[in-house]
Coordinates of C-alpha atoms in Angstrom, one line a residue:
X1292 CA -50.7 40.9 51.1
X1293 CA -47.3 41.5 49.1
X1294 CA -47.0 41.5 45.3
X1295 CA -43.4 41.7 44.0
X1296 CA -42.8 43.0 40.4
X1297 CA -39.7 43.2 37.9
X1298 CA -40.2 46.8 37.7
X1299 CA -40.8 49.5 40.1
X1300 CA -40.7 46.4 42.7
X1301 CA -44.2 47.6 44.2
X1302 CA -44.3 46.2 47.5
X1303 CA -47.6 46.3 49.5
X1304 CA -47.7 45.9 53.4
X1305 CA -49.7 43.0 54.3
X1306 CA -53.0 45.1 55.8
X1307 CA -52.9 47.9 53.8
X1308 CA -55.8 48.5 51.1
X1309 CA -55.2 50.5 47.7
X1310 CA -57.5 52.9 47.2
X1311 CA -57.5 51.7 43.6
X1312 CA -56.0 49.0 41.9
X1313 CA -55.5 49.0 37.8
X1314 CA -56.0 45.9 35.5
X1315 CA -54.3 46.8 32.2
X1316 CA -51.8 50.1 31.6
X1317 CA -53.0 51.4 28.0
X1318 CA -53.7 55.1 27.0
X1319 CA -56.7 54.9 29.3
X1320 CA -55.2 53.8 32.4
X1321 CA -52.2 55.8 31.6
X1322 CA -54.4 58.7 31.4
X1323 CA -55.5 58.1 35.0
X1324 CA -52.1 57.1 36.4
X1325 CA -50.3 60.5 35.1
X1326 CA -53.2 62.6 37.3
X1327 CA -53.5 60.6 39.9
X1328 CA -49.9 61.2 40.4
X1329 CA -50.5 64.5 42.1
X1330 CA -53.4 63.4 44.2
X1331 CA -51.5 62.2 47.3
X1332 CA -55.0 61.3 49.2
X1333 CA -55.7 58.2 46.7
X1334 CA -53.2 55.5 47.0
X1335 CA -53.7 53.5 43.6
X1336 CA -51.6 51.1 41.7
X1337 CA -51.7 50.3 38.2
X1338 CA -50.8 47.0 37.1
X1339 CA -49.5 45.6 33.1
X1340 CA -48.6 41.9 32.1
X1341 CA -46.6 42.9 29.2
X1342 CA -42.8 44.0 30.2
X1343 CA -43.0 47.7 28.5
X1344 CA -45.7 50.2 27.6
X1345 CA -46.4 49.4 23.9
X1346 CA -49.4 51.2 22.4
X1347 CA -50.8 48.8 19.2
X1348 CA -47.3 47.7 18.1
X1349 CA -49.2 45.4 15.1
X1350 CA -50.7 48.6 14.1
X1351 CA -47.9 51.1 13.6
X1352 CA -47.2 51.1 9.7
X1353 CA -45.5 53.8 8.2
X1354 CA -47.1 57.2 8.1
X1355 CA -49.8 56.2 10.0
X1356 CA -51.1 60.3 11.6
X1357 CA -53.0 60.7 14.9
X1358 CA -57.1 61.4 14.0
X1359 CA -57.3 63.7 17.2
X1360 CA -55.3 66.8 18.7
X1361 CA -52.2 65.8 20.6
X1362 CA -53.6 68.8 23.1
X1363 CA -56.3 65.5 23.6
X1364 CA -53.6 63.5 25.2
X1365 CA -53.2 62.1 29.0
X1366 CA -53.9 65.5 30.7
X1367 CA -53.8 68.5 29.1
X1368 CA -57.7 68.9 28.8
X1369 CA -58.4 68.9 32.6
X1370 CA -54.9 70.0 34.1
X1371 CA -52.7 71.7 31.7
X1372 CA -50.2 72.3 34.3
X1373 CA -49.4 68.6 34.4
X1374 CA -46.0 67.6 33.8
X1375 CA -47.1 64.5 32.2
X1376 CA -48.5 66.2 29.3
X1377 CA -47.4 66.2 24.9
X1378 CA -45.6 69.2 25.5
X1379 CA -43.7 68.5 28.6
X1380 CA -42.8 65.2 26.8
X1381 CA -41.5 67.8 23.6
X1382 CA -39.6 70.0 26.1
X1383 CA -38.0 67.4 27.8
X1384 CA -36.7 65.9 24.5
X1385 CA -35.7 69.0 23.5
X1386 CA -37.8 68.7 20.3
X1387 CA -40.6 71.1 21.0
X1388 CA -39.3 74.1 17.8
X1389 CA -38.4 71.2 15.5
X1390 CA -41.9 69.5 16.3
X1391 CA -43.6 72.7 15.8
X1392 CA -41.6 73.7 12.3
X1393 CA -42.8 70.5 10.9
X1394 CA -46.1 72.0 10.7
X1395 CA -48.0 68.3 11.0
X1396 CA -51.2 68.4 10.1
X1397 CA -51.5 65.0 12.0
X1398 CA -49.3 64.1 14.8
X1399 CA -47.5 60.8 13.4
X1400 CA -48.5 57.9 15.9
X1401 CA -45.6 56.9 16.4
X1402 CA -44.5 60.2 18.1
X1403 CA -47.4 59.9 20.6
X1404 CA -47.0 56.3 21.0
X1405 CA -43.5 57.5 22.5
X1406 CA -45.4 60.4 24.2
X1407 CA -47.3 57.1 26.0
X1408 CA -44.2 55.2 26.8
X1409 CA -42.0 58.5 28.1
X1410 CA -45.0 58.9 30.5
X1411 CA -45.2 54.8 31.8
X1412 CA -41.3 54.7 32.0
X1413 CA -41.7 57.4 34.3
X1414 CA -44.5 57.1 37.2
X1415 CA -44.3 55.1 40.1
X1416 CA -47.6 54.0 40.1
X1417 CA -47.4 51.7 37.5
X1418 CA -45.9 48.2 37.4
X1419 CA -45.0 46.4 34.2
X1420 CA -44.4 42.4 34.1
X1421 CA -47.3 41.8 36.5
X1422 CA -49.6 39.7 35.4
X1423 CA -53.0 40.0 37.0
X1424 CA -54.6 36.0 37.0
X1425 CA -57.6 36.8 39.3
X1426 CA -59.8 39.3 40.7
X1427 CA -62.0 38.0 43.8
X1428 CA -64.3 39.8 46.2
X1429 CA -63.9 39.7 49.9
X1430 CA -66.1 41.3 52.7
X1431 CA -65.6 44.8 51.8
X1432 CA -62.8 44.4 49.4
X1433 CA -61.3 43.2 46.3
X1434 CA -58.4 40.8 46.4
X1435 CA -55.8 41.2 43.1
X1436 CA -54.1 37.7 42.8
X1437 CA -51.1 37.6 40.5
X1438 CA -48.2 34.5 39.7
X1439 CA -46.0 36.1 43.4
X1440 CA -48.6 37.5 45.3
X1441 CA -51.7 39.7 45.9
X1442 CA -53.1 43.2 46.7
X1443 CA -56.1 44.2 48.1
X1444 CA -58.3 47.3 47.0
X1445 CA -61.7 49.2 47.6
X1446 CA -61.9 49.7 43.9
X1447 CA -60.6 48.1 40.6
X1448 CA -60.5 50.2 37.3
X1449 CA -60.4 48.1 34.0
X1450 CA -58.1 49.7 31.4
X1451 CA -57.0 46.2 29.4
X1452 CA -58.4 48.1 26.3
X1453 CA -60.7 46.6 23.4
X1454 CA -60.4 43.2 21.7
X1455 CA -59.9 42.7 18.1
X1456 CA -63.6 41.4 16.6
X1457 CA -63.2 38.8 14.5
X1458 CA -66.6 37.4 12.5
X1459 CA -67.5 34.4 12.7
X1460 CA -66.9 33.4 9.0
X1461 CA -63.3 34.4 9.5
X1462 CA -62.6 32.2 13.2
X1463 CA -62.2 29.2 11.6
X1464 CA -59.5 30.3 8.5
X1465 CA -57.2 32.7 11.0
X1466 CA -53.7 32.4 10.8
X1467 CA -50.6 33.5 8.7
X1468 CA -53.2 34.0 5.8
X1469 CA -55.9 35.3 7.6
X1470 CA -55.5 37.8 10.2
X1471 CA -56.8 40.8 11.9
X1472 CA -55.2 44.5 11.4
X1473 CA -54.2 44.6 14.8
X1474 CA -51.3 42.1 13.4
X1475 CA -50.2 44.4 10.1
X1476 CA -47.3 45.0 11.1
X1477 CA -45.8 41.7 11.7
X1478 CA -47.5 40.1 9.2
X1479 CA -47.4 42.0 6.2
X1480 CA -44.1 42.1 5.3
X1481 CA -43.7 38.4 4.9
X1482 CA -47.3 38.4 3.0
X1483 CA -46.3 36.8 -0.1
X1484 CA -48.9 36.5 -2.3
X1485 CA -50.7 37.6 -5.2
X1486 CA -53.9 38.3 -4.8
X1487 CA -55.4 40.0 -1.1
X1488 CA -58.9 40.9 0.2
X1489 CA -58.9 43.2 2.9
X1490 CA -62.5 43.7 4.5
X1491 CA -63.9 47.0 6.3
X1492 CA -63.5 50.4 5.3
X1493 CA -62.8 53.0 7.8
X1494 CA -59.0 54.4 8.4
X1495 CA -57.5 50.7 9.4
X1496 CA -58.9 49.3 6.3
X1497 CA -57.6 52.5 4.5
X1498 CA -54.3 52.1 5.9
X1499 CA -53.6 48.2 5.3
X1500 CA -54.8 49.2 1.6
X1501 CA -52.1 52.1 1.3
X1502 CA -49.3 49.8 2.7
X1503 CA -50.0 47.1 0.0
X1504 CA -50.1 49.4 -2.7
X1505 CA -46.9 50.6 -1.5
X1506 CA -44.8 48.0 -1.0
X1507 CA -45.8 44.6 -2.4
X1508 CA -44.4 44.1 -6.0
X1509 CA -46.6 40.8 -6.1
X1510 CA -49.4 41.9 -5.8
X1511 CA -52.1 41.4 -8.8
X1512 CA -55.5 41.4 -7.5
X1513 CA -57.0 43.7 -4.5
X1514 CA -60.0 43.5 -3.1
X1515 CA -61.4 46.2 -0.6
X1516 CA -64.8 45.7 0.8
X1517 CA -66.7 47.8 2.9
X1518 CA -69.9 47.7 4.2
X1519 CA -70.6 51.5 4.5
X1520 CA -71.8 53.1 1.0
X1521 CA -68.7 54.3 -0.1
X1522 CA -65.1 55.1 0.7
X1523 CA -65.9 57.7 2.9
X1524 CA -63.9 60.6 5.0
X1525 CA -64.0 61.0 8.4
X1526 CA -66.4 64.3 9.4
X1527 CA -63.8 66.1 11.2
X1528 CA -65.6 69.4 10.9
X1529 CA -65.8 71.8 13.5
X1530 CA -69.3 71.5 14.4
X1531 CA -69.4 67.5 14.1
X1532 CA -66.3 67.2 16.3
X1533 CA -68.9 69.0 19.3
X1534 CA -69.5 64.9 19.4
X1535 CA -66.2 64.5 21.1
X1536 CA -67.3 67.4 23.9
X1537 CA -68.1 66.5 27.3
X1538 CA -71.6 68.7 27.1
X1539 CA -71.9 66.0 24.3
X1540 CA -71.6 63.0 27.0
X1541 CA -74.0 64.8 29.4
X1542 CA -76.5 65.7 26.8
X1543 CA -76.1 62.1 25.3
X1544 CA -76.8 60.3 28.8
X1545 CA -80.3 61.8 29.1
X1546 CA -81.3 59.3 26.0
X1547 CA -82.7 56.2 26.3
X1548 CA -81.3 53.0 24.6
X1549 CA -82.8 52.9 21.7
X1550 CA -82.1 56.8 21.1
X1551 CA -78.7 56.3 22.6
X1552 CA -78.2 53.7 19.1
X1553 CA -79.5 56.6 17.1
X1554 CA -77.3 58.5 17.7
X1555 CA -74.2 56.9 17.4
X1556 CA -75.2 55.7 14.2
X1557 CA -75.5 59.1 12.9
X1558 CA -72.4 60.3 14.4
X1559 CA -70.0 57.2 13.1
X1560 CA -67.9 59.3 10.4
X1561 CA -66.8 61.6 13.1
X1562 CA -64.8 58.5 14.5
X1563 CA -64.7 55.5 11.9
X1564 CA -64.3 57.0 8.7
X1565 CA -60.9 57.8 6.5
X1566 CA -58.5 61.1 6.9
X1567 CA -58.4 63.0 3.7
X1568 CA -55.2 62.1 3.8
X1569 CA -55.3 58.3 3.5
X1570 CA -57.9 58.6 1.4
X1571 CA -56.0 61.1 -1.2
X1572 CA -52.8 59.0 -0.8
X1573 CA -54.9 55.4 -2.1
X1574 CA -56.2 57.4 -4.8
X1575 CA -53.2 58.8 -6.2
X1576 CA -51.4 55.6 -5.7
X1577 CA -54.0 53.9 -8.1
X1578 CA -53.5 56.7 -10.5
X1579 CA -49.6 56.1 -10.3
X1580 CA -49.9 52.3 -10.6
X1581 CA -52.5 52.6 -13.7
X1582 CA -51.5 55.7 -16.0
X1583 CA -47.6 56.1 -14.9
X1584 CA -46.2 52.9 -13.7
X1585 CA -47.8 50.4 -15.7
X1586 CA -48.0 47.9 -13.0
X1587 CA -50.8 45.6 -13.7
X1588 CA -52.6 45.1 -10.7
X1589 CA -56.7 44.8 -10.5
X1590 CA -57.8 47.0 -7.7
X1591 CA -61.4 46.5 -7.0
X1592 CA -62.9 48.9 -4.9
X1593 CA -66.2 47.4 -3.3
X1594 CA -68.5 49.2 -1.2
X1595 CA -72.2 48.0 0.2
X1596 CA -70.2 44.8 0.4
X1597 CA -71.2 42.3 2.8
X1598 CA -68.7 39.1 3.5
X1599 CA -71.7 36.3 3.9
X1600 CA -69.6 33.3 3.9
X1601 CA -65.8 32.4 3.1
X1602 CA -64.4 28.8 2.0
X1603 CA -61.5 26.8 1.6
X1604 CA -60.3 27.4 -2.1
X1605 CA -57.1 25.5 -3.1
X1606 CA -54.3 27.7 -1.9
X1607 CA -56.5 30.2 -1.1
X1608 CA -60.0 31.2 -0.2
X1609 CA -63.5 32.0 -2.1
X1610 CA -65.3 34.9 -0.4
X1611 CA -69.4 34.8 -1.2
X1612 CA -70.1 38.7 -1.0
X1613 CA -73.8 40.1 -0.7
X1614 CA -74.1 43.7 -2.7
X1615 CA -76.4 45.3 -0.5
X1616 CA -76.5 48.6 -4.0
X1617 CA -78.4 46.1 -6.1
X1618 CA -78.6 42.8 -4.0
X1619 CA -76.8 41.1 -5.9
X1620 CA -74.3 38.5 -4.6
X1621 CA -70.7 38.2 -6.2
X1622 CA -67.9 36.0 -6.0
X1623 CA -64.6 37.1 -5.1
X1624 CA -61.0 34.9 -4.4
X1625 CA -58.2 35.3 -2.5
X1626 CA -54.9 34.5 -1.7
X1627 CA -54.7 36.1 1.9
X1628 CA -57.5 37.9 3.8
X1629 CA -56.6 40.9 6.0
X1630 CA -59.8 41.8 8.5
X1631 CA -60.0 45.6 9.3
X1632 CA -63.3 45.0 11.3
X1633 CA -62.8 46.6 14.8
X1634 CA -62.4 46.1 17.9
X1635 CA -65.2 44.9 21.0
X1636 CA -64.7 45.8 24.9
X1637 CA -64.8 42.3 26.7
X1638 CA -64.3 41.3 30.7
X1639 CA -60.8 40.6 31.0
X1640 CA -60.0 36.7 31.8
X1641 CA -59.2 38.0 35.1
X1642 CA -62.7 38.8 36.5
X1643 CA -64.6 35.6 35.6
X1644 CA -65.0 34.8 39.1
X1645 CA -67.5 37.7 39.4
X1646 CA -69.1 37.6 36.0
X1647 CA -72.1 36.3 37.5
X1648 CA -72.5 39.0 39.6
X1649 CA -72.3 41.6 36.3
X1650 CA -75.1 43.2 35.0
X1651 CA -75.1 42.6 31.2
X1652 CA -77.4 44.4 28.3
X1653 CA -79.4 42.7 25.7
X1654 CA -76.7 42.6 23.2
X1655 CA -74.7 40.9 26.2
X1656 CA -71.9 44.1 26.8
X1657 CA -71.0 44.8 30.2
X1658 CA -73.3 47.7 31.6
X1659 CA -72.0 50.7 32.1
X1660 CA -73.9 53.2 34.2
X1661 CA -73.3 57.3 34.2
X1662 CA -70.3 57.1 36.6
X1663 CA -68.2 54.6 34.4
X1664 CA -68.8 51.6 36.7
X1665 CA -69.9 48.3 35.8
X1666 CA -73.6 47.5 37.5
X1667 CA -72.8 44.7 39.9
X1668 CA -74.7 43.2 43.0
X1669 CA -71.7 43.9 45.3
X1670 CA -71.0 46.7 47.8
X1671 CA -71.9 50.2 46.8
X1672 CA -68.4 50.9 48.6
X1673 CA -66.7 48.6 45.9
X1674 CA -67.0 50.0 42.6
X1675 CA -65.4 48.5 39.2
X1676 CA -64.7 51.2 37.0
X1677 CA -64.4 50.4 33.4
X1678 CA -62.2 52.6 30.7
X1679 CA -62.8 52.5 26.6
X1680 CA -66.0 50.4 28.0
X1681 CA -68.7 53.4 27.3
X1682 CA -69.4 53.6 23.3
X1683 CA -72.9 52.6 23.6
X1684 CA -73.9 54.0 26.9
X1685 CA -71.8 57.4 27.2
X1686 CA -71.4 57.8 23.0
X1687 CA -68.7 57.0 20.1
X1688 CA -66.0 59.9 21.6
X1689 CA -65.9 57.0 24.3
X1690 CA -63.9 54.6 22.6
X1691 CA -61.4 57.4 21.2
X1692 CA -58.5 59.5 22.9
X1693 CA -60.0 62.7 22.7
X1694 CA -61.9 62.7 26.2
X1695 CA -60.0 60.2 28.3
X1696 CA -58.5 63.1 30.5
X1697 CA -62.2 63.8 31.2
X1698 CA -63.1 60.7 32.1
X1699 CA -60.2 59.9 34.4
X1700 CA -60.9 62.9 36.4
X1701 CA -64.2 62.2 36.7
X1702 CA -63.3 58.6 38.3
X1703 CA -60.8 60.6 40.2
X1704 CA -63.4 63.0 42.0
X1705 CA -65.9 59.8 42.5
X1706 CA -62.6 58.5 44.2
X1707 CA -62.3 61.8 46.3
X1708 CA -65.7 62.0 47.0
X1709 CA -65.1 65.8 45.9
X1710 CA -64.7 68.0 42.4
X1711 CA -60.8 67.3 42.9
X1712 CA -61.2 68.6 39.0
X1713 CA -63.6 71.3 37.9
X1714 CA -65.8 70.0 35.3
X1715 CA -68.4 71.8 35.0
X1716 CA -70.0 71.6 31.8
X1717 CA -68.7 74.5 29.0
X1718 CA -71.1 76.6 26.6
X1719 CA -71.7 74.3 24.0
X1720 CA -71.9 75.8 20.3
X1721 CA -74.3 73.1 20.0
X1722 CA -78.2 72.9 21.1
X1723 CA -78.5 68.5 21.7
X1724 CA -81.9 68.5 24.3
X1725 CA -85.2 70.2 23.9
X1726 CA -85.7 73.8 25.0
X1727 CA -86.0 73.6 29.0
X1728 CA -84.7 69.5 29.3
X1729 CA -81.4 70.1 32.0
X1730 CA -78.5 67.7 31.3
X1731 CA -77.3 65.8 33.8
X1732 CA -74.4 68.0 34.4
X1733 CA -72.7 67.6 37.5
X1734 CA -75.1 64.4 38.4
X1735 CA -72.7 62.2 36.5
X1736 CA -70.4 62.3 39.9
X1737 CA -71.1 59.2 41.8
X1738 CA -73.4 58.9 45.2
X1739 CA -70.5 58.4 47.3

């Protein structure tokens, strides 16, 4: 099988088997690419349909800061000695004083975002322009099928990232007017209008709202709903940030489901909610616009907000909003409606030849067991590993950047069939199972 590619021109001999192959380059397959690049005994690929690494261009508005350490980044948290690390990336540019004079509090995402794209410029394991259109399963092997060809591996890893979710009020209205956050950055600055809703509350929301109040001189009416019970800051202290630990992930994977959902829950803010300094920024810019500048724009801040229904309005749009404070239900209009409502993991297109043979949970998400694999009635041999697929069934640091090093080095040793990577859990500050319960500790590796 031969596969021919713009880039890197990754040729394939026709019997020989990946070890791995990779659907989708983002910072999770990245992460996995950059450390399998010094283990010569796997041979993996890793394969991107777009031409160039490009992390959440739609997202990338000005200012926009980093909510985790840039020592979290492809790595640095299970082999510091990599040269595919943040400050490799610093040295190299010759930037590593100036970045550390600036004294960032946060690490401007832009600046990692060309950490990323340094590091997929760079490896030889990674193909860009290739297209994956199929993913079949054959005897004791899976068959890659692009537009020019086809590889064959023991193992796929999904790394296509997360999907923008969209409610189902909002499907049938999107377009120039109605869009996702994903889309800000293209979108807003030909946003002419007077009067925007933007919907959600955690740092997206927070930072479309910032970049209105900036830089529309339009704008007369803003409406920010949330559904959370205020405005509220992201927990980023030291104790709540044990969340994003891997004794965290081992404790959390003794739970059951329904405790698993507890917990997450009650750990949210230490992922979804708004840095002190977007949240400082809004304000003052309200204060600016209303005592000093005399702009007269209504900013309504609305939280306990639920969006229950939207309609067709002239021009524009009538929102029906439930206040879940007092229950009672309010009317707001709009001009344009900007939805800061996350993201959802979904199959890519690319496997629906073998979603019958995927193990689903009730709320119908791929399941995920301990090892990061998908539960499918195929071959033990041939496992699908899933990235930024775990928030519900290994906890909310899943879905961030702060322990994807972890979890690629723990595919990496079930790859091996040995701890290639020493990690062993490290003395947690934090007490999360009963008094003599084990975690599953090393157990997490897969029965090879």
């Amino acid at each position: 099988m031969t596969a021919m590619f713009a880039n890197n021109d990754h040729l394939r001999q026709p019997n020989e088997t990946l070890d791995l192959a990779g659907i989708g380059v983002g910072p999770s397959n990245l992460s996995l690419a950059a450390l399998l690049d010094s283990v010569e005994q796997v041979k993996a690929h890793f394969y991107e349909r777009r031409a160039s690494f490009d992390w959440h261009p739609g997202m990338m508005l000005p200012d926009v800061e980093l909510q985790s350490s840039y020592l979290k980044d492809l790595v640095t948290p299970v082999m510091p000695t990599n040269p595919w690390s943040f400050v490799a990336y610093l040295v190299a540019h010759k930037r590593l004083y100036a970045f550390l004079n600036a004294h960032y509090d946060a690490v401007p995402r832009r600046e990692f975002a060309q950490y990323l794209a340094w590091v997929a410029g760079q490896l030889d394991n990674v193909s860009f322009d290739a297209t994956v259109r199929e993913v079949k399963h054959e005897k004791d092997r899976f068959v890659v099928q692009f537009d020019n060809g086809s590889v064959a591996a023991k193992n796929i890893v999904l790394g296509t990232g997360t999907s923008p979710f969209v409610p189902s009020w909002a499907t049938p209205f999107l377009g120039e007017r109605c869009f996702h956050n994903s889309e800000a950055k293209f979108r807003l600055p030909d946003l002419d209008v007077k009067r925007v809703a933007v919907i959600g509350g955690g740092q997206s929301g927070g930072e479309v709202v910032e970049s209105l109040l900036n830089a529309k001189a339009g704008l007369k009416e803003l409406n920010w709903f949330s559904r959370r019970h205020n405005f509220e800051p992201i927990n980023d202290t030291a104790f709540s940030n044990q969340v994003f630990s891997p004794e965290y992930v081992y404790a959390y994977l003794n739970l059951n489901n329904d405790q698993k959902l507890e917990a997450l829950k009650a750990s949210i803010l230490t992922s979804d909610g708004l840095s002190h300094s977007t949240i400082n920024s809004i304000y003052r810019r309200l204060y600016s616009l209303r005592y000093l500048e005399g702009r007269d724009i209504e900013a309504k801040l609305s939280p306990n907000r639920d969006v229950i229904q939207v309609e067709a309005d002239k021009d524009g749009y009538r929102l029906i909003v439930r206040n879940r404070f007092d229950g009672g239900v309010e009317v707001a209009h709009a001009d344009a409606i900007i939805l800061a409502t996350g993201y959802q993991f979904k199959l890519p297109e690319a496997l629906s030849g073998l979603q019958d043979r995927i193990q689903f949970d009730r709320n119908s998400r791929p399941a995920l067991n301990d090892e990061y694999c998908l539960n499918w009635n195929g071959p033990k041999q041939n496992r699908i590993f899933a990235q930024n697929a775990g928030r519900y069934s290994h906890g909310i640091a899943d879905s961030q950047l702060s322990l994807m090093a972890w979890r690629s080095a723990h595919i990496i040793n079930s790859l091996t069939g040995q701890e290639h990577f020493d990690l062993e859990p490290h003395d947690s500050q934090v007490n999360w199972l009963s008094s003599g319960h084990e975690t599953l500790g090393q157990s997490i590796a897969v029965d090879y």
